[in-house]
CSV table of C-alpha atoms in Angstrom, one decimal:
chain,number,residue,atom,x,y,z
A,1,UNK,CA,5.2,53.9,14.5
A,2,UNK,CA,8.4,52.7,12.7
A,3,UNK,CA,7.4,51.2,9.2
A,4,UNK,CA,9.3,49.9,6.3
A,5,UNK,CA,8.1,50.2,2.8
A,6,UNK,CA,9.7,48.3,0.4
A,7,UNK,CA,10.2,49.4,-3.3
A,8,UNK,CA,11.3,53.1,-4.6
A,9,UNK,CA,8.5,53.2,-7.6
A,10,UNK,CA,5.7,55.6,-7.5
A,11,UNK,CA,3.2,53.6,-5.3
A,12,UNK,CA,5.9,53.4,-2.8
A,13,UNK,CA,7.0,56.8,-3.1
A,14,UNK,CA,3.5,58.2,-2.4
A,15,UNK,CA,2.8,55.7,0.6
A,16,UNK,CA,5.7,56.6,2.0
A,17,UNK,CA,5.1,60.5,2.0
A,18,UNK,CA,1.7,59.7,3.1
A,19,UNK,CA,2.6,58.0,6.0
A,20,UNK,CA,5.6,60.6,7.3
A,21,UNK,CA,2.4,63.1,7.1
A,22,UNK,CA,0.8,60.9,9.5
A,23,UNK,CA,3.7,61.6,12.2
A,24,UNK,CA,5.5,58.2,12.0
A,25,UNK,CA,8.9,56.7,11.5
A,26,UNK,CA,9.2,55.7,7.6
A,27,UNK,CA,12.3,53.4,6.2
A,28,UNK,CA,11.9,53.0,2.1
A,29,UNK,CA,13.9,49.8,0.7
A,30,UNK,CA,14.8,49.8,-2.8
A,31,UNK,CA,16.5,46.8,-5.0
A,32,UNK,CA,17.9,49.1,-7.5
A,33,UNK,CA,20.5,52.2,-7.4
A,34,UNK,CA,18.0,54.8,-7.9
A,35,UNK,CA,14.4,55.6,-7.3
A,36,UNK,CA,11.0,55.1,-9.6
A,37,UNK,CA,10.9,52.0,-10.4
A,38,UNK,CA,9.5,52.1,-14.2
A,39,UNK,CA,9.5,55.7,-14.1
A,40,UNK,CA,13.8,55.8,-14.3
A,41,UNK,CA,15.1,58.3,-16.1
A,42,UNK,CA,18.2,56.9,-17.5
A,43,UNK,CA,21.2,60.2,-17.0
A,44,UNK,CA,23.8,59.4,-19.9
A,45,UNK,CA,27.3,61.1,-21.1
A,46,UNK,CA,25.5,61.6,-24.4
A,47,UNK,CA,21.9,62.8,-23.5
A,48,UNK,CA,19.3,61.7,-20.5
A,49,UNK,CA,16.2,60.1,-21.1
A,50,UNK,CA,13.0,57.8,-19.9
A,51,UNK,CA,13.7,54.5,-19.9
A,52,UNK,CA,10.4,53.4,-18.5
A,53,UNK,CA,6.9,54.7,-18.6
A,54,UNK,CA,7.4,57.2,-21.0
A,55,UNK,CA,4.3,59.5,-20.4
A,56,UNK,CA,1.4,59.5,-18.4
A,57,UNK,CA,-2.3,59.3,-19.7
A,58,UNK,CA,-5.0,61.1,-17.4
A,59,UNK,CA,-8.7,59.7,-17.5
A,60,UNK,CA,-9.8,60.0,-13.7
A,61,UNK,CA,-10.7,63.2,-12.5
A,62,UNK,CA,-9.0,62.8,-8.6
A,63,UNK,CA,-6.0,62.1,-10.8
A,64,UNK,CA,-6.1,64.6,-13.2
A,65,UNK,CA,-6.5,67.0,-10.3
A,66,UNK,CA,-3.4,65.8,-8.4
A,67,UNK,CA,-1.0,66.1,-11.3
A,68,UNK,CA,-2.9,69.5,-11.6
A,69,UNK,CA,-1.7,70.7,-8.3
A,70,UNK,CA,1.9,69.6,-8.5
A,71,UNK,CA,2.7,71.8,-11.7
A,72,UNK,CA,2.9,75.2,-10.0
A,73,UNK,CA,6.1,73.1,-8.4
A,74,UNK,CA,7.7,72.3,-11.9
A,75,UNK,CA,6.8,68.3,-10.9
A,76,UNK,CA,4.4,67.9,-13.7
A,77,UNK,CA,3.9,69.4,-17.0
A,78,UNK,CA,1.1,68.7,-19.9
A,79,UNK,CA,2.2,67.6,-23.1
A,80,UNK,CA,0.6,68.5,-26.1
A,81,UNK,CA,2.6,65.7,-28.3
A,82,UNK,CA,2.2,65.8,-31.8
A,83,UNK,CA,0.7,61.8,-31.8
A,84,UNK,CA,0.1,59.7,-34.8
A,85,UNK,CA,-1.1,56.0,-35.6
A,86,UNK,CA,1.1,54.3,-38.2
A,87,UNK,CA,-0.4,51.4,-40.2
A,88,UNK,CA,1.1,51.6,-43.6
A,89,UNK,CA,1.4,55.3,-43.1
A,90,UNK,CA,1.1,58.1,-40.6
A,91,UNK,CA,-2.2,59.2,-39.5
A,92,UNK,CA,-3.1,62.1,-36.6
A,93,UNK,CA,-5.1,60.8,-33.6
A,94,UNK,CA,-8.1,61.9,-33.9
A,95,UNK,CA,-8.3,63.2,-30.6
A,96,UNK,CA,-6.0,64.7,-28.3
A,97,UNK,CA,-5.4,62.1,-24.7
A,98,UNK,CA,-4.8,64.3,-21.2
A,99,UNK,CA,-0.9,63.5,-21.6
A,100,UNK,CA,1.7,64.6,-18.8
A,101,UNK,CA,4.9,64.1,-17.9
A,102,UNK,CA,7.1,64.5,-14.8
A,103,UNK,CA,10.1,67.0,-15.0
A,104,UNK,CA,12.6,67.2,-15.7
A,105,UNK,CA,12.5,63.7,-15.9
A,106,UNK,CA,9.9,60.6,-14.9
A,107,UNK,CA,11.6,60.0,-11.3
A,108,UNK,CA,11.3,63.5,-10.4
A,109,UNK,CA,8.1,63.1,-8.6
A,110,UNK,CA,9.2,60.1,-6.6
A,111,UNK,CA,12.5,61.7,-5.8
A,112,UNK,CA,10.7,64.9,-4.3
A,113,UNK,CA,8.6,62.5,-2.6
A,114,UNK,CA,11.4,60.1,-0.7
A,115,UNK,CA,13.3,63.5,0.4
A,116,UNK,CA,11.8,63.4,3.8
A,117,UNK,CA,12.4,59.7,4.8
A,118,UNK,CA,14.9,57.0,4.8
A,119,UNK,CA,15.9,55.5,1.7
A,120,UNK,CA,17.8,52.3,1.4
A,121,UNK,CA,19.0,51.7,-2.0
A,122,UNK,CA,20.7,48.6,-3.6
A,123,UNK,CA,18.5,46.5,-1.1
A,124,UNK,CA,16.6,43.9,-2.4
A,125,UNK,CA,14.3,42.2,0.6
A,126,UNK,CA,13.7,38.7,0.4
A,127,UNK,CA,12.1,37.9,3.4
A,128,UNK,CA,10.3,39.4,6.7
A,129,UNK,CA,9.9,37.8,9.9
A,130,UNK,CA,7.2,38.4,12.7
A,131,UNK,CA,9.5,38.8,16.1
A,132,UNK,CA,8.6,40.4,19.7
A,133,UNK,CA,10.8,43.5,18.8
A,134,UNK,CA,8.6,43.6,15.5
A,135,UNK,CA,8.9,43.0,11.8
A,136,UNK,CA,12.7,42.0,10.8
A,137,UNK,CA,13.7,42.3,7.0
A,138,UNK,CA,16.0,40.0,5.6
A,139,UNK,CA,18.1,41.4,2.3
A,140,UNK,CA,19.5,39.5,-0.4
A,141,UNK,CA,23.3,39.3,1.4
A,142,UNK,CA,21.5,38.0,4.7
A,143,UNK,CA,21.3,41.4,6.1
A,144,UNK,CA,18.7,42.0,8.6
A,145,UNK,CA,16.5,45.6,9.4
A,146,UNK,CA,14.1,45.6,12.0
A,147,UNK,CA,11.7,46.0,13.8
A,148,UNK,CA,9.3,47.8,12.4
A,149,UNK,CA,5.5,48.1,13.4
A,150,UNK,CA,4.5,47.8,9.9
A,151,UNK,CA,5.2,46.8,6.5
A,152,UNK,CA,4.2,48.2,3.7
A,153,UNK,CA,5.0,46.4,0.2
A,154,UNK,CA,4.8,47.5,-3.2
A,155,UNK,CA,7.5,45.9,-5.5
A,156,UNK,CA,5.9,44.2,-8.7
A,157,UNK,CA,3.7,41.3,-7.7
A,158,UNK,CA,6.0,38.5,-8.4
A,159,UNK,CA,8.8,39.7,-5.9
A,160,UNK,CA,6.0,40.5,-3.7
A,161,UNK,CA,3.9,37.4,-3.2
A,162,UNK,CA,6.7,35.5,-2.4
A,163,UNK,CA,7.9,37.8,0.5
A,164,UNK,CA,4.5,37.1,1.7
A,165,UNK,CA,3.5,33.9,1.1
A,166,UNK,CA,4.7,32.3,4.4
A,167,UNK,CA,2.5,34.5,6.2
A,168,UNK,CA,-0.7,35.5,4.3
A,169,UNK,CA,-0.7,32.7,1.3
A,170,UNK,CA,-2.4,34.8,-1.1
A,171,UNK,CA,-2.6,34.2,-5.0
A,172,UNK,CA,1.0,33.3,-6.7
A,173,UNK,CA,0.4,34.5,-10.3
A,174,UNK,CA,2.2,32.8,-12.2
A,175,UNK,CA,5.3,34.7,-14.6
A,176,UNK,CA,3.8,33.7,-17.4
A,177,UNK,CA,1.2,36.1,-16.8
A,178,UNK,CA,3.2,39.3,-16.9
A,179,UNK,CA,4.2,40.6,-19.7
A,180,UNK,CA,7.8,41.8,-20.6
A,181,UNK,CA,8.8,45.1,-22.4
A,182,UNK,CA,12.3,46.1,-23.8
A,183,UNK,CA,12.7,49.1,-24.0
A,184,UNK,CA,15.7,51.2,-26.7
A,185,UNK,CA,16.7,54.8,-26.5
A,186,UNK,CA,18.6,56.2,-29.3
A,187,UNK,CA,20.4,58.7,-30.4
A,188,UNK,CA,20.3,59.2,-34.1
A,189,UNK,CA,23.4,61.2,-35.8
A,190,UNK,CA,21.0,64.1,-37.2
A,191,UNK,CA,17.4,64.9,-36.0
A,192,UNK,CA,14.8,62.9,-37.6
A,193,UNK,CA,12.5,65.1,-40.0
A,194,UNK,CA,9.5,64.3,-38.7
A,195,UNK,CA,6.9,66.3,-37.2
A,196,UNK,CA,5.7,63.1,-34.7
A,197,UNK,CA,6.3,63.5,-31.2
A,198,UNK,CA,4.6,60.1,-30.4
A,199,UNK,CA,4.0,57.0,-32.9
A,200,UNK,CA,2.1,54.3,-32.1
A,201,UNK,CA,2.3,51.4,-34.7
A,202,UNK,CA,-0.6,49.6,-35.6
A,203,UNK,CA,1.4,46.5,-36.3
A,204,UNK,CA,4.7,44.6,-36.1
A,205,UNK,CA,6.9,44.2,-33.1
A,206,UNK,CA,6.8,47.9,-31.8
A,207,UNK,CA,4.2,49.4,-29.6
A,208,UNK,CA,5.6,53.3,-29.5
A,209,UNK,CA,7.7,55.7,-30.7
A,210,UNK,CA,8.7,58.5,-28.7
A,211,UNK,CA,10.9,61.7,-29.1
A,212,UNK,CA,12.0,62.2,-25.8
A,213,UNK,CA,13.3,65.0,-26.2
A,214,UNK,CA,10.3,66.6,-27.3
A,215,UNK,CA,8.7,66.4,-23.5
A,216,UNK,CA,8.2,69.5,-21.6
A,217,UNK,CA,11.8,70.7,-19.6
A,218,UNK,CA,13.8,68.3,-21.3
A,219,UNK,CA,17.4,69.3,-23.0
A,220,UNK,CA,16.3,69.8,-26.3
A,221,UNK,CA,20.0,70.2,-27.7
A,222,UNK,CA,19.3,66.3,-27.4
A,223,UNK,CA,18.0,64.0,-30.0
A,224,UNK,CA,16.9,61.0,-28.1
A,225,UNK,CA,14.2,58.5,-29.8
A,226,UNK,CA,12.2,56.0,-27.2
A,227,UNK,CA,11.0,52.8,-29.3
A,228,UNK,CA,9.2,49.9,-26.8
A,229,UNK,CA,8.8,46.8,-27.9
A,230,UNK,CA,5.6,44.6,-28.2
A,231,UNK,CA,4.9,42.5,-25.4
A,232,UNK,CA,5.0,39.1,-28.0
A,233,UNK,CA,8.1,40.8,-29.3
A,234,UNK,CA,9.8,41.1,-26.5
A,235,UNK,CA,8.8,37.6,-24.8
A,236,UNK,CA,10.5,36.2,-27.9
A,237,UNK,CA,13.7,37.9,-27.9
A,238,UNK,CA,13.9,38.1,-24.2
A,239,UNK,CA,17.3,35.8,-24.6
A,240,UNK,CA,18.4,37.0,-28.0
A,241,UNK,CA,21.3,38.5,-28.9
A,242,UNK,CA,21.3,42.5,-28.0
A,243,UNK,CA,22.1,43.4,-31.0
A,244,UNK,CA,18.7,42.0,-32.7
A,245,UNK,CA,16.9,44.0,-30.1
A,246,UNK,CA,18.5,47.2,-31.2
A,247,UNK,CA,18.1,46.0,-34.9
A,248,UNK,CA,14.8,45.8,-34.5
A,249,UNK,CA,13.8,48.8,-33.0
A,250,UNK,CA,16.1,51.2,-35.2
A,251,UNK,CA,14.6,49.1,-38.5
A,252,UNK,CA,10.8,49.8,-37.0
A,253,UNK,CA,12.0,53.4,-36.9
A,254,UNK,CA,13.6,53.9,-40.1
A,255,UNK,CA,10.5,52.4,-41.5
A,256,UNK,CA,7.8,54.4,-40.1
A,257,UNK,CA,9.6,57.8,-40.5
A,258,UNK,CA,10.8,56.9,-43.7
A,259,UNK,CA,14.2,58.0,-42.8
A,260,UNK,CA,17.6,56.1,-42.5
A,261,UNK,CA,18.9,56.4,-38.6
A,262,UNK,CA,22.2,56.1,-38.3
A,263,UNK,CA,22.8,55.3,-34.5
A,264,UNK,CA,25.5,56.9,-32.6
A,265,UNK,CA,24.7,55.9,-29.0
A,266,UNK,CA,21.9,53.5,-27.5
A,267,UNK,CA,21.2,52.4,-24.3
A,268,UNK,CA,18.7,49.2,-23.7
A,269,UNK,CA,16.6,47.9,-20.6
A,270,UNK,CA,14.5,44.7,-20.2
A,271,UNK,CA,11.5,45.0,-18.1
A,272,UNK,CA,10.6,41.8,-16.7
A,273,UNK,CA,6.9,42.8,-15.5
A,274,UNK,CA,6.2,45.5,-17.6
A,275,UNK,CA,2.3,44.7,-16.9
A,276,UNK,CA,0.1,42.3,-15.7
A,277,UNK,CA,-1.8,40.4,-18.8
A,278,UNK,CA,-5.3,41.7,-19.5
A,279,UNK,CA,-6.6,37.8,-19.6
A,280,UNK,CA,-4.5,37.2,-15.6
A,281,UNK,CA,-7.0,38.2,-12.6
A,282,UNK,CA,-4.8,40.5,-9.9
A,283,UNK,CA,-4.6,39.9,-6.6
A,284,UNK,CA,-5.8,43.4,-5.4
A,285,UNK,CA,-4.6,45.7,-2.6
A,286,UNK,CA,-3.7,43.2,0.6
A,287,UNK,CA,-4.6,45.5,3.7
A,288,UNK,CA,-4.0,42.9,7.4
A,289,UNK,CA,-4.4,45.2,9.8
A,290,UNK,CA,-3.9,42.1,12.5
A,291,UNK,CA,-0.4,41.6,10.8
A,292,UNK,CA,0.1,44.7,10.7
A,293,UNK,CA,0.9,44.1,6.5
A,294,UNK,CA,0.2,46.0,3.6
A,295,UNK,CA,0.7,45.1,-0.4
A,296,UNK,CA,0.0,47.5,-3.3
A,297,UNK,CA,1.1,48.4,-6.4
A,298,UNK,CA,-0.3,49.7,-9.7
A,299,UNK,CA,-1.1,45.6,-10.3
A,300,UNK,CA,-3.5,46.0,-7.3
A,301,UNK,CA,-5.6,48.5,-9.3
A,302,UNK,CA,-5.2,48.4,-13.8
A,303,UNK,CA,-1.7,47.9,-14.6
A,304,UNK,CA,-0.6,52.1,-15.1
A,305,UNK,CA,0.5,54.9,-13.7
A,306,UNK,CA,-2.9,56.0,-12.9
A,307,UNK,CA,-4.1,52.6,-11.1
A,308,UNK,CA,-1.0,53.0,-8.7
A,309,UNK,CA,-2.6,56.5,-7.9
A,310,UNK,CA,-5.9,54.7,-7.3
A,311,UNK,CA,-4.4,52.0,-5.6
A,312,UNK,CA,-2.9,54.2,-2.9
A,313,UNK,CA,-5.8,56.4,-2.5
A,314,UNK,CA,-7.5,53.1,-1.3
A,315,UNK,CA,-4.7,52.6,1.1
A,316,UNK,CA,-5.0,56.1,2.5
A,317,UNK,CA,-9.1,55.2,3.3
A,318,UNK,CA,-8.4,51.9,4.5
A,319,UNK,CA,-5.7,53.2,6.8
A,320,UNK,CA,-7.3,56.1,8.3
């Protein structure tokens, strides 16, 4: 069968290898210039970094064991990061989390995945039509792909449901209900003197910390510092100037390490649907067989890394 899948991310990445194993003709659309979704890894003249999900937390077993057998391959590595708590000062977790991370950067695993089957970046889909020939996909610029026997969609639910809703309905949840993320990398003029690999603050406007550099295979000539913001916090300065974003995170910084950071290069990216809220119900994996339509993300499933994992091991049962 000829099939389209539309979005680059993980989820997509792994349906898509999943479905060339099963013998048939796979197309992958992506909106951006490069694949993973919110696993980009940002490649700079001054250092390379991730951008995105910055590690990857391993609870469920089935999970654990397919990151397990991808790091003969140099794919994954675990990371035994140095993490501490700050609230008012820094305190070790008190137990170690299953942390891994994708080399040699966050995309790698969805790169190695796509190498087998079409990829069409710089193609955002906005709309699919049922025809005689098959499925047509409509981009952004009115250009048309088609026809495929199936579609498979995994984008973030918000560009999703919309592509959809004409032919399956299906819950619109609402934007309010996904919460934003920016996300600052930074490159300080000397090497912080601090033993933390990861930081997560307690309180104020940043969630985590994150020596980048630190990660397993990574350059570490580099000095490059990861600070997300808060969801709240980044909501509110969503349409602030740039410059109070980067402010905010270097002053979060200096304050938990205790150390001035002078900033020599930065780099900032605004997710939009960084997460689904806890409080918002999902709409679940969206398997029609009789349309011949699939929809599945990581906001089918929890909202990680992890729950896109799940999500697509459900796929696979439903479609065999």
């Amino acid at each position: 069968m000829k099939i389209a899948v539309v979005g680059a991310g993980f989820t997509g990445s792994l349906v898509a290898d999943f479905l060339k194993d099963a013998g048939h003709q796979v197309t992958v659309f992506e909106k951006s210039r490069g694949r993973g979704g919110r696993l980009t890894h940002k490649r700079t003249d001054w250092g390379n970094f991730d951008i995105g999900a910055c590690e990857i937390r391993a609870t469920d077993p089935r999970f654990c064991q397919f990151l397990q057998r991808l790091m003969p391959q140099q794919l994954v590595a675990r990371w035994q990061a140095k993490g501490f708590i700050y609230d008012g000062q820094l305190v070790p977790e008190s137990a170690e989390p299953c942390r891994f991370v994708f080399t040699p950067g966050m995309n790698s695993l969805c790169r190695h995945y796509l190498k087998r089957v079409e990829l069409c970046l710089s193609v955002r889909i906005k709309h699919m039509q049922r025809t005689q020939s098959g499925w047509m996909l409509w981009d952004e610029q009115e250009g048309k792909y088609g026809g495929f026997d199936w579609v498979v969609l995994t984008a973030p639910w918000p560009q999703t449901q919309p592509i959809l809703a004409e032919h399956l309905g299906g819950p619109a949840v609402d934007e309010l209900d996904w919460l934003p993320c920016w996300s600052v990398a930074v490159q300080p003029q000397r090497r912080l003197n601090t033993e933390a690999d990861i930081i997560y603050p307690k309180q104020g406007p940043v969630q985590l910390m994150l020596n980048d550099s630190a990660k397993p295979r990574r350059d570490r000539e580099e000095s490059v510092w990861v600070i997300q913001l808060t969801h709240e916090a980044s909501a509110q300065l969503h349409r602030s100037d740039q410059d109070e974003v980067l402010s905010t995170a270097v002053n979060e910084l200096q304050q938990v390490t205790g150390e001035a950071v002078n900033v020599v290069h930065h780099y900032k990216h605004f997710w939009r649907y960084a997460r689904l809220s806890h409080e918002a119900e999902g709409p679940g994996m969206i398997f029609k067989p009789e349309q011949s339509v699939a929809a599945l993300g990581d906001w089918s499933a929890g909202g990680s890394t992890q729950a896109a994992f799940r999500a697509v091991e459900q796929f696979k049962r439903f479609w065999s």
